[in-house]
mmCIF file of N, CA and C in Angstrom:
data_model
loop_
_atom_site.group_PDB
_atom_site.id
_atom_site.type_symbol
_atom_site.label_atom_id
_atom_site.label_comp_id
_atom_site.label_asym_id
_atom_site.label_seq_id
_atom_site.Cartn_x
_atom_site.Cartn_y
_atom_site.Cartn_z
ATOM 1 N N UNK E 1 3.972 1.818 39.784
ATOM 2 C CA UNK E 1 4.445 2.313 38.485
ATOM 3 C C UNK E 1 3.634 1.659 37.385
ATOM 4 N N UNK E 2 3.320 2.435 36.367
ATOM 5 C CA UNK E 2 2.539 1.928 35.235
ATOM 6 C C UNK E 2 3.418 1.224 34.223
ATOM 7 N N UNK E 3 2.790 0.586 33.279
ATOM 8 C CA UNK E 3 3.559 -0.105 32.247
ATOM 9 C C UNK E 3 4.196 0.920 31.307
ATOM 10 N N UNK E 4 5.325 0.556 30.745
ATOM 11 C CA UNK E 4 6.029 1.469 29.844
ATOM 12 C C UNK E 4 5.954 0.967 28.404
ATOM 13 N N UNK E 5 4.746 0.687 27.962
ATOM 14 C CA UNK E 5 4.559 0.234 26.590
ATOM 15 C C UNK E 5 4.795 1.406 25.646
ATOM 16 N N UNK E 6 5.711 1.237 24.670
ATOM 17 C CA UNK E 6 5.963 2.359 23.755
ATOM 18 C C UNK E 6 4.754 2.643 22.869
ATOM 19 N N UNK E 7 4.545 3.901 22.580
ATOM 20 C CA UNK E 7 3.457 4.323 21.698
ATOM 21 C C UNK E 7 3.895 4.058 20.255
ATOM 22 N N UNK E 8 3.046 3.395 19.487
ATOM 23 C CA UNK E 8 3.351 3.156 18.082
ATOM 24 C C UNK E 8 2.675 4.231 17.251
ATOM 25 N N UNK E 9 3.463 4.956 16.492
ATOM 26 C CA UNK E 9 2.903 5.985 15.620
ATOM 27 C C UNK E 9 2.418 5.347 14.328
ATOM 28 N N UNK E 10 1.160 5.632 14.006
ATOM 29 C CA UNK E 10 0.607 5.115 12.764
ATOM 30 C C UNK E 10 0.090 6.274 11.940
ATOM 31 N N UNK E 11 -0.110 6.014 10.657
ATOM 32 C CA UNK E 11 -0.603 7.056 9.766
ATOM 33 C C UNK E 11 -1.425 6.440 8.651
ATOM 34 N N UNK E 12 -2.095 7.295 7.908
ATOM 35 C CA UNK E 12 -2.840 6.872 6.724
ATOM 36 C C UNK E 12 -1.940 7.086 5.520
ATOM 37 N N UNK E 13 -1.871 6.080 4.657
ATOM 38 C CA UNK E 13 -1.107 6.213 3.422
ATOM 39 C C UNK E 13 -2.030 6.009 2.232
ATOM 40 N N UNK E 14 -1.652 6.565 1.106
ATOM 41 C CA UNK E 14 -2.459 6.433 -0.103
ATOM 42 C C UNK E 14 -1.545 6.365 -1.313
ATOM 43 N N UNK E 15 -2.097 5.955 -2.435
ATOM 44 C CA UNK E 15 -1.289 5.879 -3.633
ATOM 45 C C UNK E 15 -2.103 5.505 -4.845
ATOM 46 N N UNK E 16 -1.392 5.401 -5.958
ATOM 47 C CA UNK E 16 -1.990 5.028 -7.241
ATOM 48 C C UNK E 16 -1.137 3.921 -7.838
ATOM 49 N N UNK E 17 -1.797 2.877 -8.340
ATOM 50 C CA UNK E 17 -1.111 1.774 -8.996
ATOM 51 C C UNK E 17 -1.387 1.889 -10.495
ATOM 52 N N UNK E 18 -0.304 1.871 -11.295
ATOM 53 C CA UNK E 18 -0.441 1.977 -12.751
ATOM 54 C C UNK E 18 0.332 0.859 -13.425
ATOM 55 N N UNK E 19 -0.066 0.535 -14.646
ATOM 56 C CA UNK E 19 0.663 -0.474 -15.404
ATOM 57 C C UNK E 19 1.840 0.176 -16.139
ATOM 58 N N UNK E 20 2.521 -0.600 -16.961
ATOM 59 C CA UNK E 20 3.718 -0.089 -17.632
ATOM 60 C C UNK E 20 3.414 1.002 -18.651
ATOM 61 N N UNK E 21 2.144 1.122 -19.065
ATOM 62 C CA UNK E 21 1.770 2.191 -19.994
ATOM 63 C C UNK E 21 1.164 3.380 -19.254
ATOM 64 N N UNK E 22 1.334 3.393 -17.898
ATOM 65 C CA UNK E 22 0.859 4.483 -17.029
ATOM 66 C C UNK E 22 -0.664 4.552 -16.922
ATOM 67 N N UNK E 23 -1.366 3.465 -17.284
ATOM 68 C CA UNK E 23 -2.815 3.391 -17.115
ATOM 69 C C UNK E 23 -3.104 2.871 -15.713
ATOM 70 N N UNK E 24 -4.113 3.443 -15.021
ATOM 71 C CA UNK E 24 -4.440 2.956 -13.673
ATOM 72 C C UNK E 24 -4.936 1.519 -13.710
ATOM 73 N N UNK E 25 -4.538 0.742 -12.705
ATOM 74 C CA UNK E 25 -4.972 -0.651 -12.590
ATOM 75 C C UNK E 25 -6.077 -0.753 -11.544
ATOM 76 N N UNK E 26 -7.182 -1.344 -11.921
ATOM 77 C CA UNK E 26 -8.341 -1.533 -11.052
ATOM 78 C C UNK E 26 -8.250 -2.918 -10.406
ATOM 79 N N UNK E 27 -8.548 -2.999 -9.120
ATOM 80 C CA UNK E 27 -8.630 -4.293 -8.449
ATOM 81 C C UNK E 27 -7.307 -4.868 -7.992
ATOM 82 N N UNK E 28 -6.276 -4.043 -7.898
ATOM 83 C CA UNK E 28 -4.988 -4.491 -7.369
ATOM 84 C C UNK E 28 -5.105 -4.594 -5.846
ATOM 85 N N UNK E 29 -4.600 -5.677 -5.268
ATOM 86 C CA UNK E 29 -4.630 -5.851 -3.821
ATOM 87 C C UNK E 29 -3.394 -5.203 -3.201
ATOM 88 N N UNK E 30 -3.634 -4.356 -2.197
ATOM 89 C CA UNK E 30 -2.554 -3.700 -1.457
ATOM 90 C C UNK E 30 -2.768 -4.030 0.013
ATOM 91 N N UNK E 31 -1.741 -4.642 0.651
ATOM 92 C CA UNK E 31 -1.868 -4.985 2.060
ATOM 93 C C UNK E 31 -0.512 -4.867 2.736
ATOM 94 N N UNK E 32 -0.553 -4.803 4.056
ATOM 95 C CA UNK E 32 0.681 -4.793 4.836
ATOM 96 C C UNK E 32 1.181 -6.231 4.910
ATOM 97 N N UNK E 33 2.466 -6.418 4.629
ATOM 98 C CA UNK E 33 3.061 -7.754 4.671
ATOM 99 C C UNK E 33 2.839 -8.372 6.043
ATOM 100 N N UNK E 34 2.349 -9.595 6.064
ATOM 101 C CA UNK E 34 2.082 -10.291 7.311
ATOM 102 C C UNK E 34 0.672 -10.099 7.836
ATOM 103 N N UNK E 35 -0.073 -9.162 7.243
ATOM 104 C CA UNK E 35 -1.461 -8.922 7.667
ATOM 105 C C UNK E 35 -2.405 -9.689 6.738
ATOM 106 N N UNK E 36 -3.578 -10.015 7.249
ATOM 107 C CA UNK E 36 -4.542 -10.755 6.449
ATOM 108 C C UNK E 36 -5.446 -9.859 5.620
ATOM 109 N N UNK E 37 -5.691 -8.656 6.124
ATOM 110 C CA UNK E 37 -6.621 -7.790 5.418
ATOM 111 C C UNK E 37 -5.869 -6.739 4.605
ATOM 112 N N UNK E 38 -6.522 -6.243 3.586
ATOM 113 C CA UNK E 38 -5.940 -5.216 2.738
ATOM 114 C C UNK E 38 -7.056 -4.508 2.000
ATOM 115 N N UNK E 39 -6.683 -3.773 0.980
ATOM 116 C CA UNK E 39 -7.661 -3.047 0.170
ATOM 117 C C UNK E 39 -7.380 -3.337 -1.297
ATOM 118 N N UNK E 40 -8.355 -3.007 -2.141
ATOM 119 C CA UNK E 40 -8.144 -3.107 -3.580
ATOM 120 C C UNK E 40 -8.280 -1.716 -4.184
ATOM 121 N N UNK E 41 -7.565 -1.505 -5.275
ATOM 122 C CA UNK E 41 -7.601 -0.195 -5.920
ATOM 123 C C UNK E 41 -8.945 0.037 -6.595
ATOM 124 N N UNK E 42 -9.325 1.309 -6.669
ATOM 125 C CA UNK E 42 -10.598 1.688 -7.283
ATOM 126 C C UNK E 42 -10.436 1.877 -8.792
ATOM 127 N N UNK E 43 -11.440 2.422 -9.433
ATOM 128 C CA UNK E 43 -11.451 2.591 -10.887
ATOM 129 C C UNK E 43 -10.322 3.498 -11.379
ATOM 130 N N UNK E 44 -9.796 4.348 -10.488
ATOM 131 C CA UNK E 44 -8.690 5.238 -10.847
ATOM 132 C C UNK E 44 -7.336 4.695 -10.378
ATOM 133 N N UNK E 45 -7.316 3.429 -9.917
ATOM 134 C CA UNK E 45 -6.072 2.820 -9.453
ATOM 135 C C UNK E 45 -5.629 3.298 -8.085
ATOM 136 N N UNK E 46 -6.510 3.974 -7.348
ATOM 137 C CA UNK E 46 -6.150 4.571 -6.061
ATOM 138 C C UNK E 46 -6.460 3.632 -4.896
ATOM 139 N N UNK E 47 -5.646 3.769 -3.835
ATOM 140 C CA UNK E 47 -5.896 3.014 -2.603
ATOM 141 C C UNK E 47 -5.596 3.894 -1.400
ATOM 142 N N UNK E 48 -6.196 3.534 -0.259
ATOM 143 C CA UNK E 48 -5.931 4.191 1.024
ATOM 144 C C UNK E 48 -5.865 3.104 2.086
ATOM 145 N N UNK E 49 -4.840 3.145 2.923
ATOM 146 C CA UNK E 49 -4.703 2.233 4.057
ATOM 147 C C UNK E 49 -4.532 3.066 5.324
ATOM 148 N N UNK E 50 -5.242 2.691 6.395
ATOM 149 C CA UNK E 50 -5.185 3.396 7.671
ATOM 150 C C UNK E 50 -4.349 2.620 8.684
ATOM 151 N N UNK E 51 -3.879 3.330 9.703
ATOM 152 C CA UNK E 51 -3.155 2.736 10.835
ATOM 153 C C UNK E 51 -1.919 1.961 10.398
ATOM 154 N N UNK E 52 -1.114 2.570 9.536
ATOM 155 C CA UNK E 52 0.092 1.935 9.026
ATOM 156 C C UNK E 52 1.305 2.478 9.798
ATOM 157 N N UNK E 53 2.182 1.570 10.219
ATOM 158 C CA UNK E 53 3.384 1.985 10.947
ATOM 159 C C UNK E 53 4.492 2.351 9.967
ATOM 160 N N UNK E 54 5.460 3.140 10.476
ATOM 161 C CA UNK E 54 6.580 3.603 9.640
ATOM 162 C C UNK E 54 7.419 2.459 9.087
ATOM 163 N N UNK E 55 7.498 1.354 9.836
ATOM 164 C CA UNK E 55 8.347 0.243 9.392
ATOM 165 C C UNK E 55 7.589 -0.815 8.592
ATOM 166 N N UNK E 56 6.347 -0.525 8.235
ATOM 167 C CA UNK E 56 5.531 -1.484 7.485
ATOM 168 C C UNK E 56 6.086 -1.677 6.078
ATOM 169 N N UNK E 57 5.800 -2.852 5.523
ATOM 170 C CA UNK E 57 6.133 -3.157 4.136
ATOM 171 C C UNK E 57 4.834 -3.518 3.430
ATOM 172 N N UNK E 58 4.562 -2.856 2.322
ATOM 173 C CA UNK E 58 3.343 -3.129 1.561
ATOM 174 C C UNK E 58 3.605 -4.233 0.546
ATOM 175 N N UNK E 59 2.607 -5.083 0.361
ATOM 176 C CA UNK E 59 2.631 -6.070 -0.706
ATOM 177 C C UNK E 59 1.565 -5.675 -1.716
ATOM 178 N N UNK E 60 1.970 -5.582 -2.962
ATOM 179 C CA UNK E 60 1.076 -5.165 -4.037
ATOM 180 C C UNK E 60 0.959 -6.349 -4.993
ATOM 181 N N UNK E 61 -0.270 -6.873 -5.157
ATOM 182 C CA UNK E 61 -0.433 -8.043 -6.021
ATOM 183 C C UNK E 61 -1.612 -7.864 -6.961
ATOM 184 N N UNK E 62 -1.464 -8.456 -8.144
ATOM 185 C CA UNK E 62 -2.461 -8.348 -9.195
ATOM 186 C C UNK E 62 -2.368 -9.599 -10.048
ATOM 187 N N UNK E 63 -3.496 -10.090 -10.512
ATOM 188 C CA UNK E 63 -3.532 -11.303 -11.324
ATOM 189 C C UNK E 63 -2.641 -11.129 -12.555
ATOM 190 N N UNK E 64 -1.756 -12.088 -12.776
ATOM 191 C CA UNK E 64 -0.888 -12.049 -13.944
ATOM 192 C C UNK E 64 0.372 -11.220 -13.776
ATOM 193 N N UNK E 65 0.571 -10.639 -12.576
ATOM 194 C CA UNK E 65 1.766 -9.840 -12.332
ATOM 195 C C UNK E 65 2.451 -10.357 -11.076
ATOM 196 N N UNK E 66 3.771 -10.196 -11.009
ATOM 197 C CA UNK E 66 4.526 -10.622 -9.835
ATOM 198 C C UNK E 66 4.246 -9.670 -8.679
ATOM 199 N N UNK E 67 4.109 -10.237 -7.479
ATOM 200 C CA UNK E 67 3.867 -9.422 -6.286
ATOM 201 C C UNK E 67 5.081 -8.539 -6.009
ATOM 202 N N UNK E 68 4.825 -7.252 -5.743
ATOM 203 C CA UNK E 68 5.885 -6.308 -5.398
ATOM 204 C C UNK E 68 5.807 -6.001 -3.905
ATOM 205 N N UNK E 69 6.952 -5.721 -3.300
ATOM 206 C CA UNK E 69 6.970 -5.233 -1.927
ATOM 207 C C UNK E 69 7.538 -3.819 -1.942
ATOM 208 N N UNK E 70 6.918 -2.949 -1.133
ATOM 209 C CA UNK E 70 7.307 -1.540 -1.077
ATOM 210 C C UNK E 70 7.384 -1.140 0.391
ATOM 211 N N UNK E 71 8.532 -0.633 0.825
ATOM 212 C CA UNK E 71 8.692 -0.186 2.199
ATOM 213 C C UNK E 71 8.010 1.167 2.392
ATOM 214 N N UNK E 72 7.283 1.316 3.498
ATOM 215 C CA UNK E 72 6.643 2.595 3.808
ATOM 216 C C UNK E 72 7.725 3.634 4.094
ATOM 217 N N UNK E 73 8.661 3.306 4.978
ATOM 218 C CA UNK E 73 9.855 4.115 5.249
ATOM 219 C C UNK E 73 9.617 5.622 5.259
ATOM 220 N N UNK E 74 8.618 6.065 6.006
ATOM 221 C CA UNK E 74 8.402 7.492 6.188
ATOM 222 C C UNK E 74 7.555 8.170 5.127
ATOM 223 N N UNK E 75 7.203 7.440 4.065
ATOM 224 C CA UNK E 75 6.393 8.057 3.015
ATOM 225 C C UNK E 75 4.907 7.915 3.329
ATOM 226 N N UNK E 76 4.099 8.831 2.775
ATOM 227 C CA UNK E 76 2.646 8.772 2.956
ATOM 228 C C UNK E 76 1.920 8.548 1.641
ATOM 229 N N UNK E 77 2.573 8.874 0.533
ATOM 230 C CA UNK E 77 1.933 8.689 -0.773
ATOM 231 C C UNK E 77 2.853 7.867 -1.667
ATOM 232 N N UNK E 78 2.244 7.087 -2.533
ATOM 233 C CA UNK E 78 2.988 6.151 -3.370
ATOM 234 C C UNK E 78 2.463 6.181 -4.795
ATOM 235 N N UNK E 79 3.373 6.166 -5.755
ATOM 236 C CA UNK E 79 3.069 5.933 -7.163
ATOM 237 C C UNK E 79 3.775 4.655 -7.522
ATOM 238 N N UNK E 80 3.022 3.596 -7.784
ATOM 239 C CA UNK E 80 3.622 2.283 -8.028
ATOM 240 C C UNK E 80 3.287 1.851 -9.449
ATOM 241 N N UNK E 81 4.309 1.505 -10.202
ATOM 242 C CA UNK E 81 4.119 1.024 -11.575
ATOM 243 C C UNK E 81 4.409 -0.463 -11.643
#
């Protein structure tokens, strides 16, 4: 009999990070909580992360702002202010 390792479903997620005046933020770090690697937002405040699980929690951090956590919870796109 073979091993019964459950298949983990992953997906690509994307989003836009904006400040309180709805302007895109450049250089915001977005990573999965507990992971070492992440991505930074581009000139339009956009990010894309690959191979993300449904139960992942994103950490969004930027110089001078408090780190936010956002649950993936079945979503694929995010608008974070």
